[in-house]
Each structure stands twice: as C-alpha cells, then as structure tokens.
PDB file of C-alpha atoms and ligand atoms in Angstrom:
ATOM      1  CA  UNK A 230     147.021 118.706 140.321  1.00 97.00           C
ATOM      2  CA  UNK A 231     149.528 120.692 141.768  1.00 98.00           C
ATOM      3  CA  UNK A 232     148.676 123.935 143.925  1.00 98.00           C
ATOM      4  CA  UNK A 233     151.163 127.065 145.034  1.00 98.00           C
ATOM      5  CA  UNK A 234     150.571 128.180 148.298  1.00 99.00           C
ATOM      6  CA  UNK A 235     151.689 131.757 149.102  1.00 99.00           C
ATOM      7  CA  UNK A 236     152.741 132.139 152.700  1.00 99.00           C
ATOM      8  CA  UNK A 237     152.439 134.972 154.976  1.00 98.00           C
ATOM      9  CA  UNK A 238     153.208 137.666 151.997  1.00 99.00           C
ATOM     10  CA  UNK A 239     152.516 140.700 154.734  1.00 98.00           C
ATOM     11  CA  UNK A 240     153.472 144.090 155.592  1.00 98.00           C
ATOM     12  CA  UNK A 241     154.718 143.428 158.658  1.00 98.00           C
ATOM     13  CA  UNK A 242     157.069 140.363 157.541  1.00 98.00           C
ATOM     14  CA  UNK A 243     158.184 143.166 154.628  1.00 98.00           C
ATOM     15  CA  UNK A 244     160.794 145.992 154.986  1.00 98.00           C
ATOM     16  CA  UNK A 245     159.102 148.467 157.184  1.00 98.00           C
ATOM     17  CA  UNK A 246     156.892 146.199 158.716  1.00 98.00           C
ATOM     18  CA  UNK A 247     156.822 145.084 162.918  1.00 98.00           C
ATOM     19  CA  UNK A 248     158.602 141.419 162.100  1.00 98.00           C
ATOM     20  CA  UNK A 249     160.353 142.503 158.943  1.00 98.00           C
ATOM     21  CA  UNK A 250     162.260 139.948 157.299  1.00 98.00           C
ATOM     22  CA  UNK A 251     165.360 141.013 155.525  1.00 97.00           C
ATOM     23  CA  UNK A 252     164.481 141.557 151.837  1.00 98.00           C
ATOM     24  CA  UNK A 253     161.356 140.187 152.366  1.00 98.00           C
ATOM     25  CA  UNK A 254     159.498 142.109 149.631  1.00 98.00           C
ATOM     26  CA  UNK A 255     161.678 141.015 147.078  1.00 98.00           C
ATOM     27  CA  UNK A 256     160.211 137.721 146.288  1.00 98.00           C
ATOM     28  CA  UNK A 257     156.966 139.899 145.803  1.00 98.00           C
ATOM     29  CA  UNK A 258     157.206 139.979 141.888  1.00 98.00           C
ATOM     30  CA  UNK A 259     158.369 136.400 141.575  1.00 98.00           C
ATOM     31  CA  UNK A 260     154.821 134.994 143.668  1.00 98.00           C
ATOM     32  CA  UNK A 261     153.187 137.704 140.925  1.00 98.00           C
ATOM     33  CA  UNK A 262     154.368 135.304 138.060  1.00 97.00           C
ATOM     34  CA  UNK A 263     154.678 131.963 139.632  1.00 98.00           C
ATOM     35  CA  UNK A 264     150.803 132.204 140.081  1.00 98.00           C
ATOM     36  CA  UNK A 265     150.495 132.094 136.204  1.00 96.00           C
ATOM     37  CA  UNK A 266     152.276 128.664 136.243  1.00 96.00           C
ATOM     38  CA  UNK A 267     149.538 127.316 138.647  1.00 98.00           C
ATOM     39  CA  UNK A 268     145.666 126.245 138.252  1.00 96.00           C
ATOM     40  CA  UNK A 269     145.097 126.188 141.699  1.00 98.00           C
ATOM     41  CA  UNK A 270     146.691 129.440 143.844  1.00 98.00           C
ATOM     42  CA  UNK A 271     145.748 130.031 147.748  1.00 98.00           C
ATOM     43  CA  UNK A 272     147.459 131.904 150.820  1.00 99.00           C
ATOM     44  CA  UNK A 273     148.272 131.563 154.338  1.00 98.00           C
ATOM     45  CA  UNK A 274     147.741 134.856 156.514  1.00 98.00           C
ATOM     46  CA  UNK A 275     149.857 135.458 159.830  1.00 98.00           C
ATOM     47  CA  UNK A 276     146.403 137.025 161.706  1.00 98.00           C
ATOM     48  CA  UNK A 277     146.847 137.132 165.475  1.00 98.00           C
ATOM     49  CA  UNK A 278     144.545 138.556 168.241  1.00 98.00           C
ATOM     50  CA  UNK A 279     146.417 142.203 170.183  1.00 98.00           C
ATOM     51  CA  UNK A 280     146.090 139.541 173.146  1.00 98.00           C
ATOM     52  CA  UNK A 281     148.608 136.510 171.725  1.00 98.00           C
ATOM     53  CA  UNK A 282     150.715 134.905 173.625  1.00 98.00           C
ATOM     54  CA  UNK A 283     153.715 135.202 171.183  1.00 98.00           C
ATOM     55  CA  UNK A 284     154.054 138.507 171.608  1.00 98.00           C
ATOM     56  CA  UNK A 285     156.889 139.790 174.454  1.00 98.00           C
ATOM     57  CA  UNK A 286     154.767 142.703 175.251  1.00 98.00           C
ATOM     58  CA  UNK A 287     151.997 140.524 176.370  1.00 98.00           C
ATOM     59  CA  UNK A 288     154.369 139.225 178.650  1.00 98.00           C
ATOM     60  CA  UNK A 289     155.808 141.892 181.512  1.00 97.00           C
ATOM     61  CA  UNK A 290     159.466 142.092 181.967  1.00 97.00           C
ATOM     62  CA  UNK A 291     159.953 139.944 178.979  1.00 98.00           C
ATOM     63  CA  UNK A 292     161.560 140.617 175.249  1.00 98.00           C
ATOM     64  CA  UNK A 293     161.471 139.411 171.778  1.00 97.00           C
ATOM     65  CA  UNK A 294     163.979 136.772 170.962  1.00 96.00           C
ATOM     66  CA  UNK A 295     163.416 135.572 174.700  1.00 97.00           C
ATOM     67  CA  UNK A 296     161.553 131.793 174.881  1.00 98.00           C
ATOM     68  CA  UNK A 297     158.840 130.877 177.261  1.00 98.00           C
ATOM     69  CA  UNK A 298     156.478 128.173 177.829  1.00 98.00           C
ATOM     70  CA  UNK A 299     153.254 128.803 176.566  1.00 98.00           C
ATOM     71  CA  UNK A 300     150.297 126.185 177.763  1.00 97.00           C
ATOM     72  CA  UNK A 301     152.838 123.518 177.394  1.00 98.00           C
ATOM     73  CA  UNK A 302     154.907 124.474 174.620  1.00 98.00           C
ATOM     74  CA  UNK A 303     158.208 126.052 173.976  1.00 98.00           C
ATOM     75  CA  UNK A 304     157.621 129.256 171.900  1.00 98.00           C
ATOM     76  CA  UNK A 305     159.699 132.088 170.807  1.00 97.00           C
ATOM     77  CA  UNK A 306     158.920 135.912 171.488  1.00 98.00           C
ATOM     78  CA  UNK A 307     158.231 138.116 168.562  1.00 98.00           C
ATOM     79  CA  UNK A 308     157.314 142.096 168.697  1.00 98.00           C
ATOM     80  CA  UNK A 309     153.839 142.796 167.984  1.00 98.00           C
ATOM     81  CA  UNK A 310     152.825 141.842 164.467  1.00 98.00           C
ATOM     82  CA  UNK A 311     150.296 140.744 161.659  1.00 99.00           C
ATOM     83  CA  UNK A 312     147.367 142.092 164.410  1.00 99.00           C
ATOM     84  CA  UNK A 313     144.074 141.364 163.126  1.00 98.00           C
ATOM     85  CA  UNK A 314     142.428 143.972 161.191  1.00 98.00           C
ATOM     86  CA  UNK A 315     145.730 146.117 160.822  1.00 98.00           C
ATOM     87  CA  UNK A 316     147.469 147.107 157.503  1.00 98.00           C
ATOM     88  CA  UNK A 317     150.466 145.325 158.726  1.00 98.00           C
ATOM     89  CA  UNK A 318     148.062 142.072 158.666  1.00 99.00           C
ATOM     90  CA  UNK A 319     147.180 143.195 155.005  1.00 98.00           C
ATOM     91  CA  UNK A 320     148.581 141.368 152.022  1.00 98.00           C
ATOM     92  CA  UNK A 321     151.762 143.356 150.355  1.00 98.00           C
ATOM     93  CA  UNK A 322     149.974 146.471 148.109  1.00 98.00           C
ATOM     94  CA  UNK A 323     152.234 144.981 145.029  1.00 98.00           C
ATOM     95  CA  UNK A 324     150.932 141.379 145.804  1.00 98.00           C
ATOM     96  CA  UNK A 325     148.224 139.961 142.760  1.00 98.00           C
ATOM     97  CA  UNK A 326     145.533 138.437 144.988  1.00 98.00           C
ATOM     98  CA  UNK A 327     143.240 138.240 141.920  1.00 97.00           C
ATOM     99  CA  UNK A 328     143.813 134.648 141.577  1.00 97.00           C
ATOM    100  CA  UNK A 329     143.826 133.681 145.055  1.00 98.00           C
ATOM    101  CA  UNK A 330     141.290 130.830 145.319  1.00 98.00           C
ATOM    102  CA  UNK A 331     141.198 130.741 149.589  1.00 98.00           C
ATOM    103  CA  UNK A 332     142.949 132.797 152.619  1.00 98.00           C
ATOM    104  CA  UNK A 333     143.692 130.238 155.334  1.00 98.00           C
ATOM    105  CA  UNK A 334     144.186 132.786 158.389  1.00 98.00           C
ATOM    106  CA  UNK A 335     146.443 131.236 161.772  1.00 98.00           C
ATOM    107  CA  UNK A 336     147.655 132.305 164.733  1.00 98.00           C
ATOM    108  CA  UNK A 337     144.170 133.362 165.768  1.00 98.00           C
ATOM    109  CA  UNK A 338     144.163 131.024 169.075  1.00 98.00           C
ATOM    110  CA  UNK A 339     145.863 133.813 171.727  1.00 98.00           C
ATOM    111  CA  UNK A 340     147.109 130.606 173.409  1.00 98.00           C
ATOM    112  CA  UNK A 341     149.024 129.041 170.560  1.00 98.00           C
ATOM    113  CA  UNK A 342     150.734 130.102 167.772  1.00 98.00           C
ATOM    114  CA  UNK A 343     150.960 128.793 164.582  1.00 98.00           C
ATOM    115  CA  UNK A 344     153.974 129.115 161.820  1.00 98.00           C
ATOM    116  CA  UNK A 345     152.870 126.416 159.573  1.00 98.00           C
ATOM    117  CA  UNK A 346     149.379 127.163 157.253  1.00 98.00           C
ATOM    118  CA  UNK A 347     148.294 123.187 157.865  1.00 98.00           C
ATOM    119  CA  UNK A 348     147.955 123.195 161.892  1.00 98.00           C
ATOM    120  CA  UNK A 349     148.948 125.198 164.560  1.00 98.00           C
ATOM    121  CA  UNK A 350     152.541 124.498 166.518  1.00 98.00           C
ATOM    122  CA  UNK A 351     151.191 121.550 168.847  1.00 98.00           C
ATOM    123  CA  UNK A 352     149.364 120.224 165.471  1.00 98.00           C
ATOM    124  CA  UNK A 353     145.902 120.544 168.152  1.00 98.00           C
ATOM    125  CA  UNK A 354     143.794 122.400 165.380  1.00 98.00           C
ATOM    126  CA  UNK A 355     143.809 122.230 161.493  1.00 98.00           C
ATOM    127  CA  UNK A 356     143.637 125.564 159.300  1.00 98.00           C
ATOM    128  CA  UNK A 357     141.404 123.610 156.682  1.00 98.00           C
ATOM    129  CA  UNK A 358     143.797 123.729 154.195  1.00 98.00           C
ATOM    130  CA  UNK A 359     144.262 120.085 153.860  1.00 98.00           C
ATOM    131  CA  UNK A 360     140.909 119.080 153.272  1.00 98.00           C
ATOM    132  CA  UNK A 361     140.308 122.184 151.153  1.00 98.00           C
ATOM    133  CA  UNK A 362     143.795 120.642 149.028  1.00 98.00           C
ATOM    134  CA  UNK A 363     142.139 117.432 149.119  1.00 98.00           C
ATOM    135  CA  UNK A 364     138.784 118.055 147.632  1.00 98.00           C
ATOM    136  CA  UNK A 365     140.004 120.032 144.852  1.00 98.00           C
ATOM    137  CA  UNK A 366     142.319 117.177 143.732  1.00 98.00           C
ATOM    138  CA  UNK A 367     145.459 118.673 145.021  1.00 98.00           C
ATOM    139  CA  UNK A 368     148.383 115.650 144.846  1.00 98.00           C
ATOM    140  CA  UNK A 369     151.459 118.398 144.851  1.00 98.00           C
ATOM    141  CA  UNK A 370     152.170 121.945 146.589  1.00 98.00           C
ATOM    142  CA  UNK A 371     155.084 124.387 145.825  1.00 98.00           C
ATOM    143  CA  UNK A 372     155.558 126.648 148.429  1.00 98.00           C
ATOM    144  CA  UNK A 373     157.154 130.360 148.901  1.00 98.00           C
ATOM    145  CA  UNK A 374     156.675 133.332 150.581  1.00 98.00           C
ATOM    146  CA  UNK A 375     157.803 134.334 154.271  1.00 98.00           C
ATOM    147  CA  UNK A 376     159.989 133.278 156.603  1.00 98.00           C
ATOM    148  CA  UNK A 377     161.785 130.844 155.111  1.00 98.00           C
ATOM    149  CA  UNK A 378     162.756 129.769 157.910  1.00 98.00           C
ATOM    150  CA  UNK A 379     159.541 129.861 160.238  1.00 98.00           C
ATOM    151  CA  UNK A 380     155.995 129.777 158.112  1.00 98.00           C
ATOM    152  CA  UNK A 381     157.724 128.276 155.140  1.00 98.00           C
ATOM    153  CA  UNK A 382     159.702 125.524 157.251  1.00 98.00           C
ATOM    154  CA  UNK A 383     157.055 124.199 159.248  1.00 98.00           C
ATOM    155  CA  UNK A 384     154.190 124.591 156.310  1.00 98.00           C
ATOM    156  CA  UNK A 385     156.500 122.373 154.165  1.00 99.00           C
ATOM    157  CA  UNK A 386     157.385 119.802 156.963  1.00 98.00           C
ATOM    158  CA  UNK A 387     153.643 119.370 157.689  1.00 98.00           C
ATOM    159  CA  UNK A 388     152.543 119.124 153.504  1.00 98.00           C
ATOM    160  CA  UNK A 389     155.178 116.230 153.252  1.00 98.00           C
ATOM    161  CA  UNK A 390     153.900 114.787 156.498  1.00 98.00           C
ATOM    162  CA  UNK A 391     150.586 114.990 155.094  1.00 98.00           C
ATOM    163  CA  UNK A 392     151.392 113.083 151.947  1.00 98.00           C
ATOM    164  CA  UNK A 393     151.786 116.074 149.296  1.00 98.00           C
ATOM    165  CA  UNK A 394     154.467 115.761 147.159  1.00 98.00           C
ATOM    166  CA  UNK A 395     156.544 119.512 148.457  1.00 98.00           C
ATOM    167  CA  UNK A 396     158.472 121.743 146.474  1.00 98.00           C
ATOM    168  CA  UNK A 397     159.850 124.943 148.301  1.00 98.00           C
ATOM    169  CA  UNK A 398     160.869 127.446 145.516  1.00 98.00           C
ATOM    170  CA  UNK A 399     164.030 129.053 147.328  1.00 98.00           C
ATOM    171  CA  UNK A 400     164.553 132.109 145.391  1.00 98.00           C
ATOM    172  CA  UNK A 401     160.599 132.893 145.791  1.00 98.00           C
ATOM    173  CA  UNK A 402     161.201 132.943 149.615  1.00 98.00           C
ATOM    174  CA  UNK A 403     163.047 134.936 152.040  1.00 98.00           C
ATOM    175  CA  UNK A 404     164.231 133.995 155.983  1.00 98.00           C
ATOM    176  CA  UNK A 405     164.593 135.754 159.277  1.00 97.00           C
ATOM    177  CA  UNK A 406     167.892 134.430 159.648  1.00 96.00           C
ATOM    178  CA  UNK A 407     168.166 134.956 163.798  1.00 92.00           C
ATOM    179  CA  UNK A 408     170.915 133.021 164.762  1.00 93.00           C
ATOM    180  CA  UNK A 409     172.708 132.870 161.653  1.00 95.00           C
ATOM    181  CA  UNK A 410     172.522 129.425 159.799  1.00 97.00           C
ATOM    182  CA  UNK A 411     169.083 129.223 160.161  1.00 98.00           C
ATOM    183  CA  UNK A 412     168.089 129.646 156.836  1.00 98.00           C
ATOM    184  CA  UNK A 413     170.381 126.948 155.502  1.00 98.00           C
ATOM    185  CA  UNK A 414     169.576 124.421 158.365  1.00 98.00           C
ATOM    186  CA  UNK A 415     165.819 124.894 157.587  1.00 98.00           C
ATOM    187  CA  UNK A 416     166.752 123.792 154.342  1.00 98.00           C
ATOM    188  CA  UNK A 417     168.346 120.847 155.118  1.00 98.00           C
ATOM    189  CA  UNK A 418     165.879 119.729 157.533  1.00 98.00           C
ATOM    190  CA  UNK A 419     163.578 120.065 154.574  1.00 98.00           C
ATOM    191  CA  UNK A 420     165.054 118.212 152.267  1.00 98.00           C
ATOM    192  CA  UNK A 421     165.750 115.589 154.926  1.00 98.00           C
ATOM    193  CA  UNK A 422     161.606 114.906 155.115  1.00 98.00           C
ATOM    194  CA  UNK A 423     161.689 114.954 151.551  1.00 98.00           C
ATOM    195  CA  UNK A 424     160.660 118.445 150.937  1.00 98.00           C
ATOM    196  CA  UNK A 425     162.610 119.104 147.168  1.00 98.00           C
ATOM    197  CA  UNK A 426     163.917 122.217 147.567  1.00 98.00           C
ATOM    198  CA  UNK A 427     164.515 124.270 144.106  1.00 98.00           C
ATOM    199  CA  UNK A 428     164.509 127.641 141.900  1.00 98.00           C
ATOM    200  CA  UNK A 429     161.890 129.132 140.454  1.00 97.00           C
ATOM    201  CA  UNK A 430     163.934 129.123 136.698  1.00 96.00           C
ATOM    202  CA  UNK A 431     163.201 124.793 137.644  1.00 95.00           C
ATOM    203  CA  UNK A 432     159.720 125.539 136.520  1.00 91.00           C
ATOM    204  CA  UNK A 433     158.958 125.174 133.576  1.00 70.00           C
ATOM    205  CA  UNK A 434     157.022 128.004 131.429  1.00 58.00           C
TER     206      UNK A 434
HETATM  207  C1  LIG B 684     156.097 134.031 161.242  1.00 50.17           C
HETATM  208  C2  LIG B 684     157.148 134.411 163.242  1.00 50.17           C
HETATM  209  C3  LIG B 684     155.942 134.691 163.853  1.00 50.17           C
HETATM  210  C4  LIG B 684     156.226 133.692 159.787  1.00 50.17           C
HETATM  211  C5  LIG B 684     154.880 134.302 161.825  1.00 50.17           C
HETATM  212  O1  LIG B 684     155.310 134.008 158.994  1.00 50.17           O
HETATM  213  O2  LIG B 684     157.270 133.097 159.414  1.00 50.17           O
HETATM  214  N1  LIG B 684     157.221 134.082 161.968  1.00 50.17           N
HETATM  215  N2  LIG B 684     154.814 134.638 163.134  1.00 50.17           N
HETATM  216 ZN1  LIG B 685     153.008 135.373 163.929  1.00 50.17          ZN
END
C-alpha cells in the first residue's frame, strides 16, 4: 500500500506566516485532492518548544540565516516559528485534515531540531512514523508539502533510506530557496538516493 504524507502544511511556512515560504500556500488545494488518490493519508507538524535551539533569538547577538553548533551539530538559524500551541503551529485553515489518519509532531527536543518527519537531524530519536508505516502495510510514500527544500528533502532521503519506495510530487511542494539553487540541488540529491521525483498530473485518477 502506498501512503501520502503531508509535510509541515503550516501557517507559519505560508505567506504571512514567521518562516514563510514563497508561495507556500499554493500547493494547499493540490494536497486537498491528492488525498482522494490515497487509502492511507498522515502529516508531519513543525511543533517546537519558545525555548529551541534553532531559533536566532534564543541565541544573543546572533541572526537567522547565521549557523551554529548546536550539542554537536551544525544547524541553521531560523526566526521564531511553528511554536507549540500557536496558530502559526496550526494546520493551513484551507487544509482538509478530515482524512488525516496520524499527526507525527518534531522539533519538540529544544536541543535538536528536526526537518525530516522520520527522525530528528542527528537521526538520535524516531517520530514513530516508520513503525506506524510499517504496521499498516505501507511499502510506498509520496511526499509534498513544505519546504521543499528542508522538511521535504530530508523526509524523502530518510523514507528511501528506510526502504520505502519515495515519490516527491514537485508541483504539490514549494521551497525556501535561500541561496538560490537550492531547490533544484535538493532535487537532484533526491533523485540521486533514488527518491523519483514527479508531477502530480503522473498520478493517475
Ligand atoms: C522547516 C526550517 C525549519 C521545514 C522547519 O518545514 O521545512 N524548515 N523548520
Ligand atoms: Zn522548524
């Protein structure tokens, strides 16, 4: 069985929003009707503590953009966002979340973050979503959602990893796009693990 996985589909990664990603709500109606396609729907959820460490105002004299070492690993600074509890945390209003089997919340460990919905960055701690795939009979995931090239990247890199067969539907995604060229690098570093990267018009139905 194949599942879709909806990733980080928040206010604050939307237009608006603390970490907005450019056109970001776009792909909103797409996930509506790719979820009709799909026995088997769940979502990731960006849902950090006010105290994380990937936030630059948690560190004085430092800004977003700016990289630091954070109990051993390399991570980038973002502005406050997706705070537990908040409505930028909440799902997109336009989102359908009525067929949303499970919400697998990250970033919840102030001292790590965590882009990809399988484990956080230093792959220390598993979300559950694995197992949870596994026991429902899960063989293949298609992916979309936000940032292409962040959540979507390293979610995708770590389902191939893991043995699912990966599709990332581009058009049903959207990237940050910081240095420019990062979008179509994350792509190709996909495809290089053997992540098939395609359109949603692929899909069949
Ligand atoms: C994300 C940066 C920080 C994402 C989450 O969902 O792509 N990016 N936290
Ligand atoms: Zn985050």
């Amino acid at each position: 069985m194949n599942a879709l996985i909806l990733i980080d589909l928040q206010n604050d990664f939307c237009p608006g929003g603390a970490l907005a990603v450019p056109d970001g709500d776009a792909v909103i109606p797409l996930a509506n009707r790719l979820q009709q396609g799909f026995d088997l729907v769940v979502a990731s959820q960006d849902w950090h503590p006010a105290d994380h460490g990937s936030f630059a105002a948690n560190h004085p004299g430092r800004e977003a953009g700016e990289t630091i070492d954070l109990d051993g690993l390399e991570q980038i600074l973002w502005p406050i966002h997706c705070v537990q509890g908040t409505a930028g945390a909440e799902f997109h209003p336009d989102l359908d979340i009525s067929k949303v089997a499970r919400v697998f919340q990250k970033g919840t460990d102030p001292n790590i973050d965590s882009y990809s919905c399988f484990f956080d960055n230093g792959h220390r701690k598993a979300t559950g979503l694995a197992d949870y795939l596994k026991q429902q009979g899960v063989t293949g995931v298609y992916l979309c959602g936000l940032a292409l090239d962040y959540c979507v990247k390293f979610s995708a890199l770590d389902a191939a990893a893991l043995g699912f067969t990966t599709w990332v539907i581009e058009d049903a995604c959207r990237g940050i796009d910081q240095q420019p060229g990062d979008v179509e690098r994350a792509l190709e570093e996909m495809q290089r693990e053997g992540v098939r990267v395609i359109r949603s018009e692929d899909l069949a139905g």
